Short mmCIF file of C-alpha atoms and ligand atoms in Angstrom, two decimals:
data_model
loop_
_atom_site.label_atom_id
_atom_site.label_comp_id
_atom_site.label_asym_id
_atom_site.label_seq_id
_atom_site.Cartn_x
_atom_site.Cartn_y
_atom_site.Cartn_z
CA UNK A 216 -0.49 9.52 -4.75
CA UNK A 217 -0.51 8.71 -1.05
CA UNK A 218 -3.75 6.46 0.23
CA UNK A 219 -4.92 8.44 2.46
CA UNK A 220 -7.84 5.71 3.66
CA UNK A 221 -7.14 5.28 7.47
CA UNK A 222 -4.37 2.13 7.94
CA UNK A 223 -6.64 0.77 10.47
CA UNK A 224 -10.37 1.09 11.03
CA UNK A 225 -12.23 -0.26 13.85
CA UNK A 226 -16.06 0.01 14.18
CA UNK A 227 -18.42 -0.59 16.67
CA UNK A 228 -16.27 -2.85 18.64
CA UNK A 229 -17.57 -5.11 21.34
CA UNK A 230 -15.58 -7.44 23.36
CA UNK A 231 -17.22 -9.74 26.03
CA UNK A 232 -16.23 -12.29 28.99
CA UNK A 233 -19.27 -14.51 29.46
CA UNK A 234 -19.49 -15.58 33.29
CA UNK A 235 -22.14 -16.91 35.32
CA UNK A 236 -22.94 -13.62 36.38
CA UNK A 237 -23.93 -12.01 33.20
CA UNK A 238 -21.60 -10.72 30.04
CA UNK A 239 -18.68 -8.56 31.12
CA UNK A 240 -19.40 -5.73 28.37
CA UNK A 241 -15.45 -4.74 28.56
CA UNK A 242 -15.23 -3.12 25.14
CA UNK A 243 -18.31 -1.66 24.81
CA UNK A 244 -18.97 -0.13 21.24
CA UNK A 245 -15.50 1.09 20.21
CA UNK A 246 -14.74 3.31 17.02
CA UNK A 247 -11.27 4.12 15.70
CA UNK A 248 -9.18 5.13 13.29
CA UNK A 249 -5.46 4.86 12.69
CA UNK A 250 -3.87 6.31 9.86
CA UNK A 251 -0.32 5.73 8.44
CA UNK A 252 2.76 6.59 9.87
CA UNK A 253 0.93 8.30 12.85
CA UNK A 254 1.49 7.21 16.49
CA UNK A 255 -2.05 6.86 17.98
CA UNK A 256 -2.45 6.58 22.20
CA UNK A 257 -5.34 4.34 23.92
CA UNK A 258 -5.60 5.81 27.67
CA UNK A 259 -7.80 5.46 30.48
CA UNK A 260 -7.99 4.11 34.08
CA UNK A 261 -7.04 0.09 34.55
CA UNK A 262 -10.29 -1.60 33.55
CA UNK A 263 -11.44 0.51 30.75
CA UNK A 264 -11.08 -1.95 28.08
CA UNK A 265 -8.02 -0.18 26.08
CA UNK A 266 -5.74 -3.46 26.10
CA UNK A 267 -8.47 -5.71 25.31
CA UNK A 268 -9.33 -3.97 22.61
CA UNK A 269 -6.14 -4.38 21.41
CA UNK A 270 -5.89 -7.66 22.03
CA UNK A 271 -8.88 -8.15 20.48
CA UNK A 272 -7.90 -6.85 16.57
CA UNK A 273 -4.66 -8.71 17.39
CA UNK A 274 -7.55 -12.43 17.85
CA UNK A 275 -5.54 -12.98 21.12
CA UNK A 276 -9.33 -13.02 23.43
CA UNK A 277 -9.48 -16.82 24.20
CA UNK A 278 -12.75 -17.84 25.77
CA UNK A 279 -14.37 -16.81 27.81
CA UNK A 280 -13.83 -14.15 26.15
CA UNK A 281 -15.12 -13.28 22.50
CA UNK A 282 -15.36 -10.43 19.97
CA UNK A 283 -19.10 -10.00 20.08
CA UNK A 284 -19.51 -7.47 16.82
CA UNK A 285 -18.14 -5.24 15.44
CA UNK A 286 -15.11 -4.74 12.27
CA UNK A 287 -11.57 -4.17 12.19
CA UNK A 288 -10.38 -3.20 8.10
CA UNK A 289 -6.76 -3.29 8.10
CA UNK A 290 -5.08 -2.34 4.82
CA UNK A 291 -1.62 -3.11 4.72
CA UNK A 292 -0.85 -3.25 1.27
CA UNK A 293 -0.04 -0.04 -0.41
CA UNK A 294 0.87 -1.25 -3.75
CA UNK A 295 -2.72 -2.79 -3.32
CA UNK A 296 -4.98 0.43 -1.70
CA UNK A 297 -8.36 -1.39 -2.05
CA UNK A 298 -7.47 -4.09 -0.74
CA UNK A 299 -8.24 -4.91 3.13
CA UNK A 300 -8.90 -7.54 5.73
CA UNK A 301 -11.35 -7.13 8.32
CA UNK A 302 -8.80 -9.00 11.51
CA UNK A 303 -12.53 -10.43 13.05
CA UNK A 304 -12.73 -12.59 10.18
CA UNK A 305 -9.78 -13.95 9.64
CA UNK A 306 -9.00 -17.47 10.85
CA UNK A 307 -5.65 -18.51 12.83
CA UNK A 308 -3.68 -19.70 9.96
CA UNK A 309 -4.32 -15.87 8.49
CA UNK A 310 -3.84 -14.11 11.37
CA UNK A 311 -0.51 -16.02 11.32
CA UNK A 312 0.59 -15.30 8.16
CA UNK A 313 -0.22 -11.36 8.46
CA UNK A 314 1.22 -11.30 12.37
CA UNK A 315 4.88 -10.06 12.59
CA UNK A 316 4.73 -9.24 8.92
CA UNK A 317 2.19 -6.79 8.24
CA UNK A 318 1.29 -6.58 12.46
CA UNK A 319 3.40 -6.93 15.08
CA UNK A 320 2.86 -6.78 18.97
CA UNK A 321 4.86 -6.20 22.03
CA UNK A 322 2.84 -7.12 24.68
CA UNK A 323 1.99 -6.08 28.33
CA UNK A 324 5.07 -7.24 30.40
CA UNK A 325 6.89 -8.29 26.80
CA UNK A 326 10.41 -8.76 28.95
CA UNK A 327 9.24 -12.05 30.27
CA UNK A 328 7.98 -13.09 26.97
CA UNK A 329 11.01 -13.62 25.13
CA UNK A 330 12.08 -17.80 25.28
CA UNK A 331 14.15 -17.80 28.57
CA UNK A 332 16.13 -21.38 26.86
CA UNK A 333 17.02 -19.85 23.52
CA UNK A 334 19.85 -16.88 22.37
CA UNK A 335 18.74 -13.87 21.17
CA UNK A 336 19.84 -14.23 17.47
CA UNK A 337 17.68 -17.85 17.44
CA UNK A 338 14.50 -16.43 18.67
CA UNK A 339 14.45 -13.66 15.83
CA UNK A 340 15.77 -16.18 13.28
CA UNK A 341 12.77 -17.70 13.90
CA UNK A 342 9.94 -14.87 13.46
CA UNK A 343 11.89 -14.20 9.97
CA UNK A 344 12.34 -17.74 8.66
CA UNK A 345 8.82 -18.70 9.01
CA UNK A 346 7.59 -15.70 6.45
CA UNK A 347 11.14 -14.96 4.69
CA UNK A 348 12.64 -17.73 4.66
CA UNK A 349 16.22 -16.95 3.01
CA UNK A 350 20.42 -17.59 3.34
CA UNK A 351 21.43 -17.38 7.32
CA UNK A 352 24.12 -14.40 6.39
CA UNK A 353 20.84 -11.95 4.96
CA UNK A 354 18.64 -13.02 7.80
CA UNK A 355 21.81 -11.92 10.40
CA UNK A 356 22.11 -9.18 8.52
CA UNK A 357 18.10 -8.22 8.92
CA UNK A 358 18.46 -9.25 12.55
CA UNK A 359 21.61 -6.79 12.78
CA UNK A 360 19.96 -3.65 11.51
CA UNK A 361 16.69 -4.34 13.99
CA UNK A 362 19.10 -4.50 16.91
CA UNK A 363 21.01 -1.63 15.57
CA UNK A 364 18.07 0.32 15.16
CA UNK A 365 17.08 0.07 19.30
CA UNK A 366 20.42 0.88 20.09
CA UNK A 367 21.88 -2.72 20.81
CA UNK A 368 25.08 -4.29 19.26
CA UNK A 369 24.85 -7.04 16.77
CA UNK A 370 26.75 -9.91 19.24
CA UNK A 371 23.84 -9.45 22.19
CA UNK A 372 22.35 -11.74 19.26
CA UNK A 373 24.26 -14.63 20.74
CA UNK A 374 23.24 -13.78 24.40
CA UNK A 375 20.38 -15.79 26.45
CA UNK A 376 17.60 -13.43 27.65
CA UNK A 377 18.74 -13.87 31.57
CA UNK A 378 21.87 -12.67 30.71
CA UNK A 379 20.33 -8.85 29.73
CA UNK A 380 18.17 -6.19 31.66
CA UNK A 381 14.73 -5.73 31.52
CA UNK A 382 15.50 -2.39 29.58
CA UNK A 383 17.33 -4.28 27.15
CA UNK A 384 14.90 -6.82 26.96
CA UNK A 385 12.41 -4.87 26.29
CA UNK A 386 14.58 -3.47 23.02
CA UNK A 387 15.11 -6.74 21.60
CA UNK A 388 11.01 -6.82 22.14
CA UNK A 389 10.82 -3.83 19.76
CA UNK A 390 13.35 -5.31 17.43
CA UNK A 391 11.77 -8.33 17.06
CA UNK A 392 8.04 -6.38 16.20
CA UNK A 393 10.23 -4.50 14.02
CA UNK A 394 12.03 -6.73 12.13
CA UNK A 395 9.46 -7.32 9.12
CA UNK A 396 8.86 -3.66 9.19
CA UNK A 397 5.36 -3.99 9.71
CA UNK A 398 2.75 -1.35 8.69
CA UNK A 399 1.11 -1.28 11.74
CA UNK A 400 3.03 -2.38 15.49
CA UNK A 401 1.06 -2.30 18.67
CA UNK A 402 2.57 -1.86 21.74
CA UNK A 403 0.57 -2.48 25.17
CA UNK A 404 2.12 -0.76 28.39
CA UNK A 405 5.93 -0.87 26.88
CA UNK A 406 7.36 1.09 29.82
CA UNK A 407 5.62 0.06 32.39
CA UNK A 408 8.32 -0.70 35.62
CA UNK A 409 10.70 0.49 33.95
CA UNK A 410 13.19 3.11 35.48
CA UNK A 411 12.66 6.46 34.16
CA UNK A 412 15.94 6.40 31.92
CA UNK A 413 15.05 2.79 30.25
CA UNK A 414 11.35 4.85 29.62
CA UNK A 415 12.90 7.32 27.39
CA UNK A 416 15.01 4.97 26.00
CA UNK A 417 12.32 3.05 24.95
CA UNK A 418 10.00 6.05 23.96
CA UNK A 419 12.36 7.26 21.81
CA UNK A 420 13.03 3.58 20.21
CA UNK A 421 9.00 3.77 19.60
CA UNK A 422 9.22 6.87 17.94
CA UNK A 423 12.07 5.64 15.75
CA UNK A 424 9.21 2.39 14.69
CA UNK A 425 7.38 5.69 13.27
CA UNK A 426 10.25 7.83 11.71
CA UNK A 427 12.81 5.71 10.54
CA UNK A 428 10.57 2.74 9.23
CA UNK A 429 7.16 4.64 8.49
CA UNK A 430 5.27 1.92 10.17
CA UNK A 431 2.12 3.15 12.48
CA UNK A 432 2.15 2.79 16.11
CA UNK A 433 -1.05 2.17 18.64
CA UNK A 434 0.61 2.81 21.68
CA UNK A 435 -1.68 1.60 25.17
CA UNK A 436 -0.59 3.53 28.58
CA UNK A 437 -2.32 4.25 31.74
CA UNK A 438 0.44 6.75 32.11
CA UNK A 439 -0.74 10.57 30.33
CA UNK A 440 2.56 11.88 30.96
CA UNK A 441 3.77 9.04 28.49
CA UNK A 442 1.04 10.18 25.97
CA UNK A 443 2.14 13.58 25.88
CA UNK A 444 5.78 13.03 24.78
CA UNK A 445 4.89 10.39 22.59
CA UNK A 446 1.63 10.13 20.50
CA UNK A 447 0.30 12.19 17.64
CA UNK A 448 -3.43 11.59 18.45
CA UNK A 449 -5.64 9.59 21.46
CA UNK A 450 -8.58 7.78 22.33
CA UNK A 451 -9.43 8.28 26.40
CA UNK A 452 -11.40 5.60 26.80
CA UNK A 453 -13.82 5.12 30.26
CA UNK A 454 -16.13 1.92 30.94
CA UNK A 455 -15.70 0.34 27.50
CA UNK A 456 -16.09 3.37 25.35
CA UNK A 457 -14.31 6.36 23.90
CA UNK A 458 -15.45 9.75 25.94
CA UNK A 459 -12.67 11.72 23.67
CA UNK A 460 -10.82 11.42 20.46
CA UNK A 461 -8.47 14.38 19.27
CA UNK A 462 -4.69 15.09 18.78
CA UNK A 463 -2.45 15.27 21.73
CA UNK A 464 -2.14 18.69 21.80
CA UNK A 465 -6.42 19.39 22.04
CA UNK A 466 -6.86 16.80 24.79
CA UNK A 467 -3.86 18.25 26.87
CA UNK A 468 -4.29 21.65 26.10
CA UNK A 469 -7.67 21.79 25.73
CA UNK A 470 -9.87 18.57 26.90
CA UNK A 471 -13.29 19.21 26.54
CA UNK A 472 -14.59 16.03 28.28
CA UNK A 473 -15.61 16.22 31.95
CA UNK A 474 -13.50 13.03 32.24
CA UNK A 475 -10.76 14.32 30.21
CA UNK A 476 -10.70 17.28 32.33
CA UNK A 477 -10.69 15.21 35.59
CA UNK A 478 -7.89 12.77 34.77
CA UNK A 479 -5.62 16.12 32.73
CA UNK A 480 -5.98 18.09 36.25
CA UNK A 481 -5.36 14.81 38.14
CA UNK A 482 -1.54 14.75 37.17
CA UNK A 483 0.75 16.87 37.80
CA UNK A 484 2.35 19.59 36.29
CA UNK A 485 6.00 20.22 36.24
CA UNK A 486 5.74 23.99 35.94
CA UNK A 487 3.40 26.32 37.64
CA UNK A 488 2.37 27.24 41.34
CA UNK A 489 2.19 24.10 43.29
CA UNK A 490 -1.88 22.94 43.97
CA UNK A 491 -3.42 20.26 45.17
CA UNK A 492 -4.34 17.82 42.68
CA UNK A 493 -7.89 16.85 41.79
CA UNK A 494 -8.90 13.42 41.90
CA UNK A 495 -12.05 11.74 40.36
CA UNK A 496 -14.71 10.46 43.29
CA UNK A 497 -15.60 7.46 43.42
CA UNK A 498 -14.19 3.99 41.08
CA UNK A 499 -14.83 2.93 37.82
CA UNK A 500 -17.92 0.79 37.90
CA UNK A 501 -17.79 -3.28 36.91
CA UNK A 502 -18.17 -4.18 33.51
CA UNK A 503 -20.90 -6.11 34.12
CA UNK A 504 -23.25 -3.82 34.93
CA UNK A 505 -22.14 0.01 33.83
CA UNK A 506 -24.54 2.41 35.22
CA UNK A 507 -27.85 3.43 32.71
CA UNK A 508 -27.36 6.55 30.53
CA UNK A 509 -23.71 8.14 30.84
CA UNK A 510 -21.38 5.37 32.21
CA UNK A 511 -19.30 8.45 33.77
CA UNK A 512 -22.37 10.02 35.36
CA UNK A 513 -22.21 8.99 38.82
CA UNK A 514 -18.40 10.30 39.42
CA UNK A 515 -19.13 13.60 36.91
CA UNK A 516 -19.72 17.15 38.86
CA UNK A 517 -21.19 18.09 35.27
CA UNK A 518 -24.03 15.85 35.41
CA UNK A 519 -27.75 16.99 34.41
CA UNK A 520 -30.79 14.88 34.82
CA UNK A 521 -30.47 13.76 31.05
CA UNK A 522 -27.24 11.74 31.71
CA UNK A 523 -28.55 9.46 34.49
CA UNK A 524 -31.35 8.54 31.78
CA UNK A 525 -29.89 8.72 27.90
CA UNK A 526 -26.74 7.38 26.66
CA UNK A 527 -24.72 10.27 24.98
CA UNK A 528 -24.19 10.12 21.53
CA UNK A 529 -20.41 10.79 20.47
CA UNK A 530 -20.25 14.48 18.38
CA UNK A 531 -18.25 15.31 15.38
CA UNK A 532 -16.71 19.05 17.10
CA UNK A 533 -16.03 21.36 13.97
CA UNK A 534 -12.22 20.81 14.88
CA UNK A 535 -12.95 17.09 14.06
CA UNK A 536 -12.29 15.82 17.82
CA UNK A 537 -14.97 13.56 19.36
CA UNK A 538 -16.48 13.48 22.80
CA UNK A 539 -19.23 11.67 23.69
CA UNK A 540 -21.30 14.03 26.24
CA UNK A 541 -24.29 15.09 25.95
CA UNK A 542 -23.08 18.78 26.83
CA UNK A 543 -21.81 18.69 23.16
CA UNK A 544 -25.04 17.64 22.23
CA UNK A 545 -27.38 20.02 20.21
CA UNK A 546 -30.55 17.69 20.37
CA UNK A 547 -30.76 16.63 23.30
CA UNK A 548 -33.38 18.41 26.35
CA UNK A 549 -30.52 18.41 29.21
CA UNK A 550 -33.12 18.06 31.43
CA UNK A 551 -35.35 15.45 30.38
CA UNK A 552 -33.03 13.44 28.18
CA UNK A 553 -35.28 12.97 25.31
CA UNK A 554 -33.46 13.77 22.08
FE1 SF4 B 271 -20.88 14.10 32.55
FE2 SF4 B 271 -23.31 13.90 31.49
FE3 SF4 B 271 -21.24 14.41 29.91
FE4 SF4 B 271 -21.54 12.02 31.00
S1 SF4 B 271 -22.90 12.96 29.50
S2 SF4 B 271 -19.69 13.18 30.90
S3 SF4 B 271 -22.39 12.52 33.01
S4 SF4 B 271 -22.05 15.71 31.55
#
């Protein structure tokens, strides 16, 4: 029988910068889940905290910076269900053995990350050897099929990165996060500047992670039009926190959020009369002092006198999507606050 325990659980996750200013509060409280073979989107404005949360399961925040509270219970052994690590408490010689293996990455701008003095073939040798070691001929092999699998020939292997385009680059990124077939891969902004035909071509090479290889994808994007031909589920995240959780197809067709709603009718659509688009007043607010009560309530036009006051809680909706508003509320007095 299939586990069906969430691949990835992360609760009540706080991330701060310390400064001399105060605490930078950039993840601010953050619960998720990500099940298996599901591709799961993080949106929201620049600032909102969705790629340092992921760099924060992934124990890449270096200080200033540190994970403040808060669990991440990864279980990426199926032959072993019970078994799971919490990633906060795991110490750099764990995190090394599990990253690439049972985790991979490919980070923000991964392109420029590959080793700009060393062919192709050498630099993924390397990511297997250290946890598989084995004969050259199975590990070319391995290396073979990952390239395959992103649509690149076997002999780019012996090319040096400068020698390739970013869109290619960014391939042998996914190959390389793929070639341990991880459970879980995270990707952080994978297509941003790229050209539109590289984008799909990389899209589609992230759905492939998902299909061909069962692994699980959290997929980070500013971009919503990425979200909506990509991910089976989301997480908009605003000022540190979720505001709405739900499958792609609730928060496009349906958002329920007043930010949701704002940032949906902000894009827009390729059908349909022409409109002008809506944008959201005012900017996000610093992370080092988010506004009292609803961190969205002085851009919402849905505001009553309770959010200025009360932080909202986040509700269960009977379709199992979350918002956190206190519209969705049942006990709170929308005009005092008090619960
Ligand atoms: Fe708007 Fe209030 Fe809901 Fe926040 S809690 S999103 S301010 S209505």
């Amino acid at each position: 029988m299939t586990d069906a325990r969430p691949l990835l659980t992360i609760e009540d996750m706080r991330i701060h910068y310390d400064s001399v200013r105060g605490a930078y509060k950039v993840v601010d409280g953050v619960d998720i889940e990500v099940h298996r073979n599901e591709i799961f989107g993080l949106a929201g404005e620049s600032g909102c905290g969705k790629s340092t949360l992921v760099e924060g399961i992934l124990r890449l925040i270096e200080p200033p910076g540190h994970i403040r509270s808060g669990t991440a219970l990864f279980r990426p052994f199926p032959e072993d269900p019970e078994r799971s690590l919490d990633l906060v408490q795991l110490d750099y010689h764990e995190m090394r053995e599990i990253r690439w293996k049972h985790l991979s990455y490919i980070p923000q701008g991964s392109m420029n990350s590959l080793n700009p003095v060393m062919r192709i073939r050498d630099q993924m040798t390397d990511v297997v050897m250290h946890h598989e070691p084995g004969g050259q001929n199975e590990i070319n092999r391995n290396i073979a099929a990952a390239l395959e699998m992103v649509g690149l020939p076997e002999s780019l292997g012996t090319l040096y990165p400068h020698e390739l385009s970013g869109g290619m680059k960014q391939r042998v990124c996914i190959a390389m996060s793929m070639l341990l077939q991880p459970a879980l891969v995270v990707a952080d902004e994978p297509t941003t500047a790229l050209d539109v035909n590289v984008q799909r071509a990389v899209l589609e090479t992230i759905a492939h992670l998902r299909d061909q290889m069962g692994a699980a994808v959290v997929f980070v994007s500013h971009d919503l039009a990425v979200h909506a031909e990509l991910v089976d589920r989301m997480a908009i995240m605003y000022a540190g926190v979720v505001m709405e959780l739900g499958t792609v197809y609730e928060i496009f067709d349906n958002p329920q959020h007043p930010y949701t709603k704002r940032l949906i009718h902000s894009i827009p659509a390729l059908g349909g009369p022409r409109e002008r688009l809506e944008s959201i007043p005012g900017m996000a607010p610093s992370p080092l002092a988010w506004p009292e009560g609803c961190r969205f309530h002085p851009r919402c036009p849905d505001a009553v006198p309770a959010c200025s006051s009360t932080t909202p809680r986040t509700i269960e909706l009977d379709t199992g999507r979350k918002v956190t508003c206190h519209l969705f509320d049942p006990d709170i007095d929308l005009e005092q606050g008090s619960a």
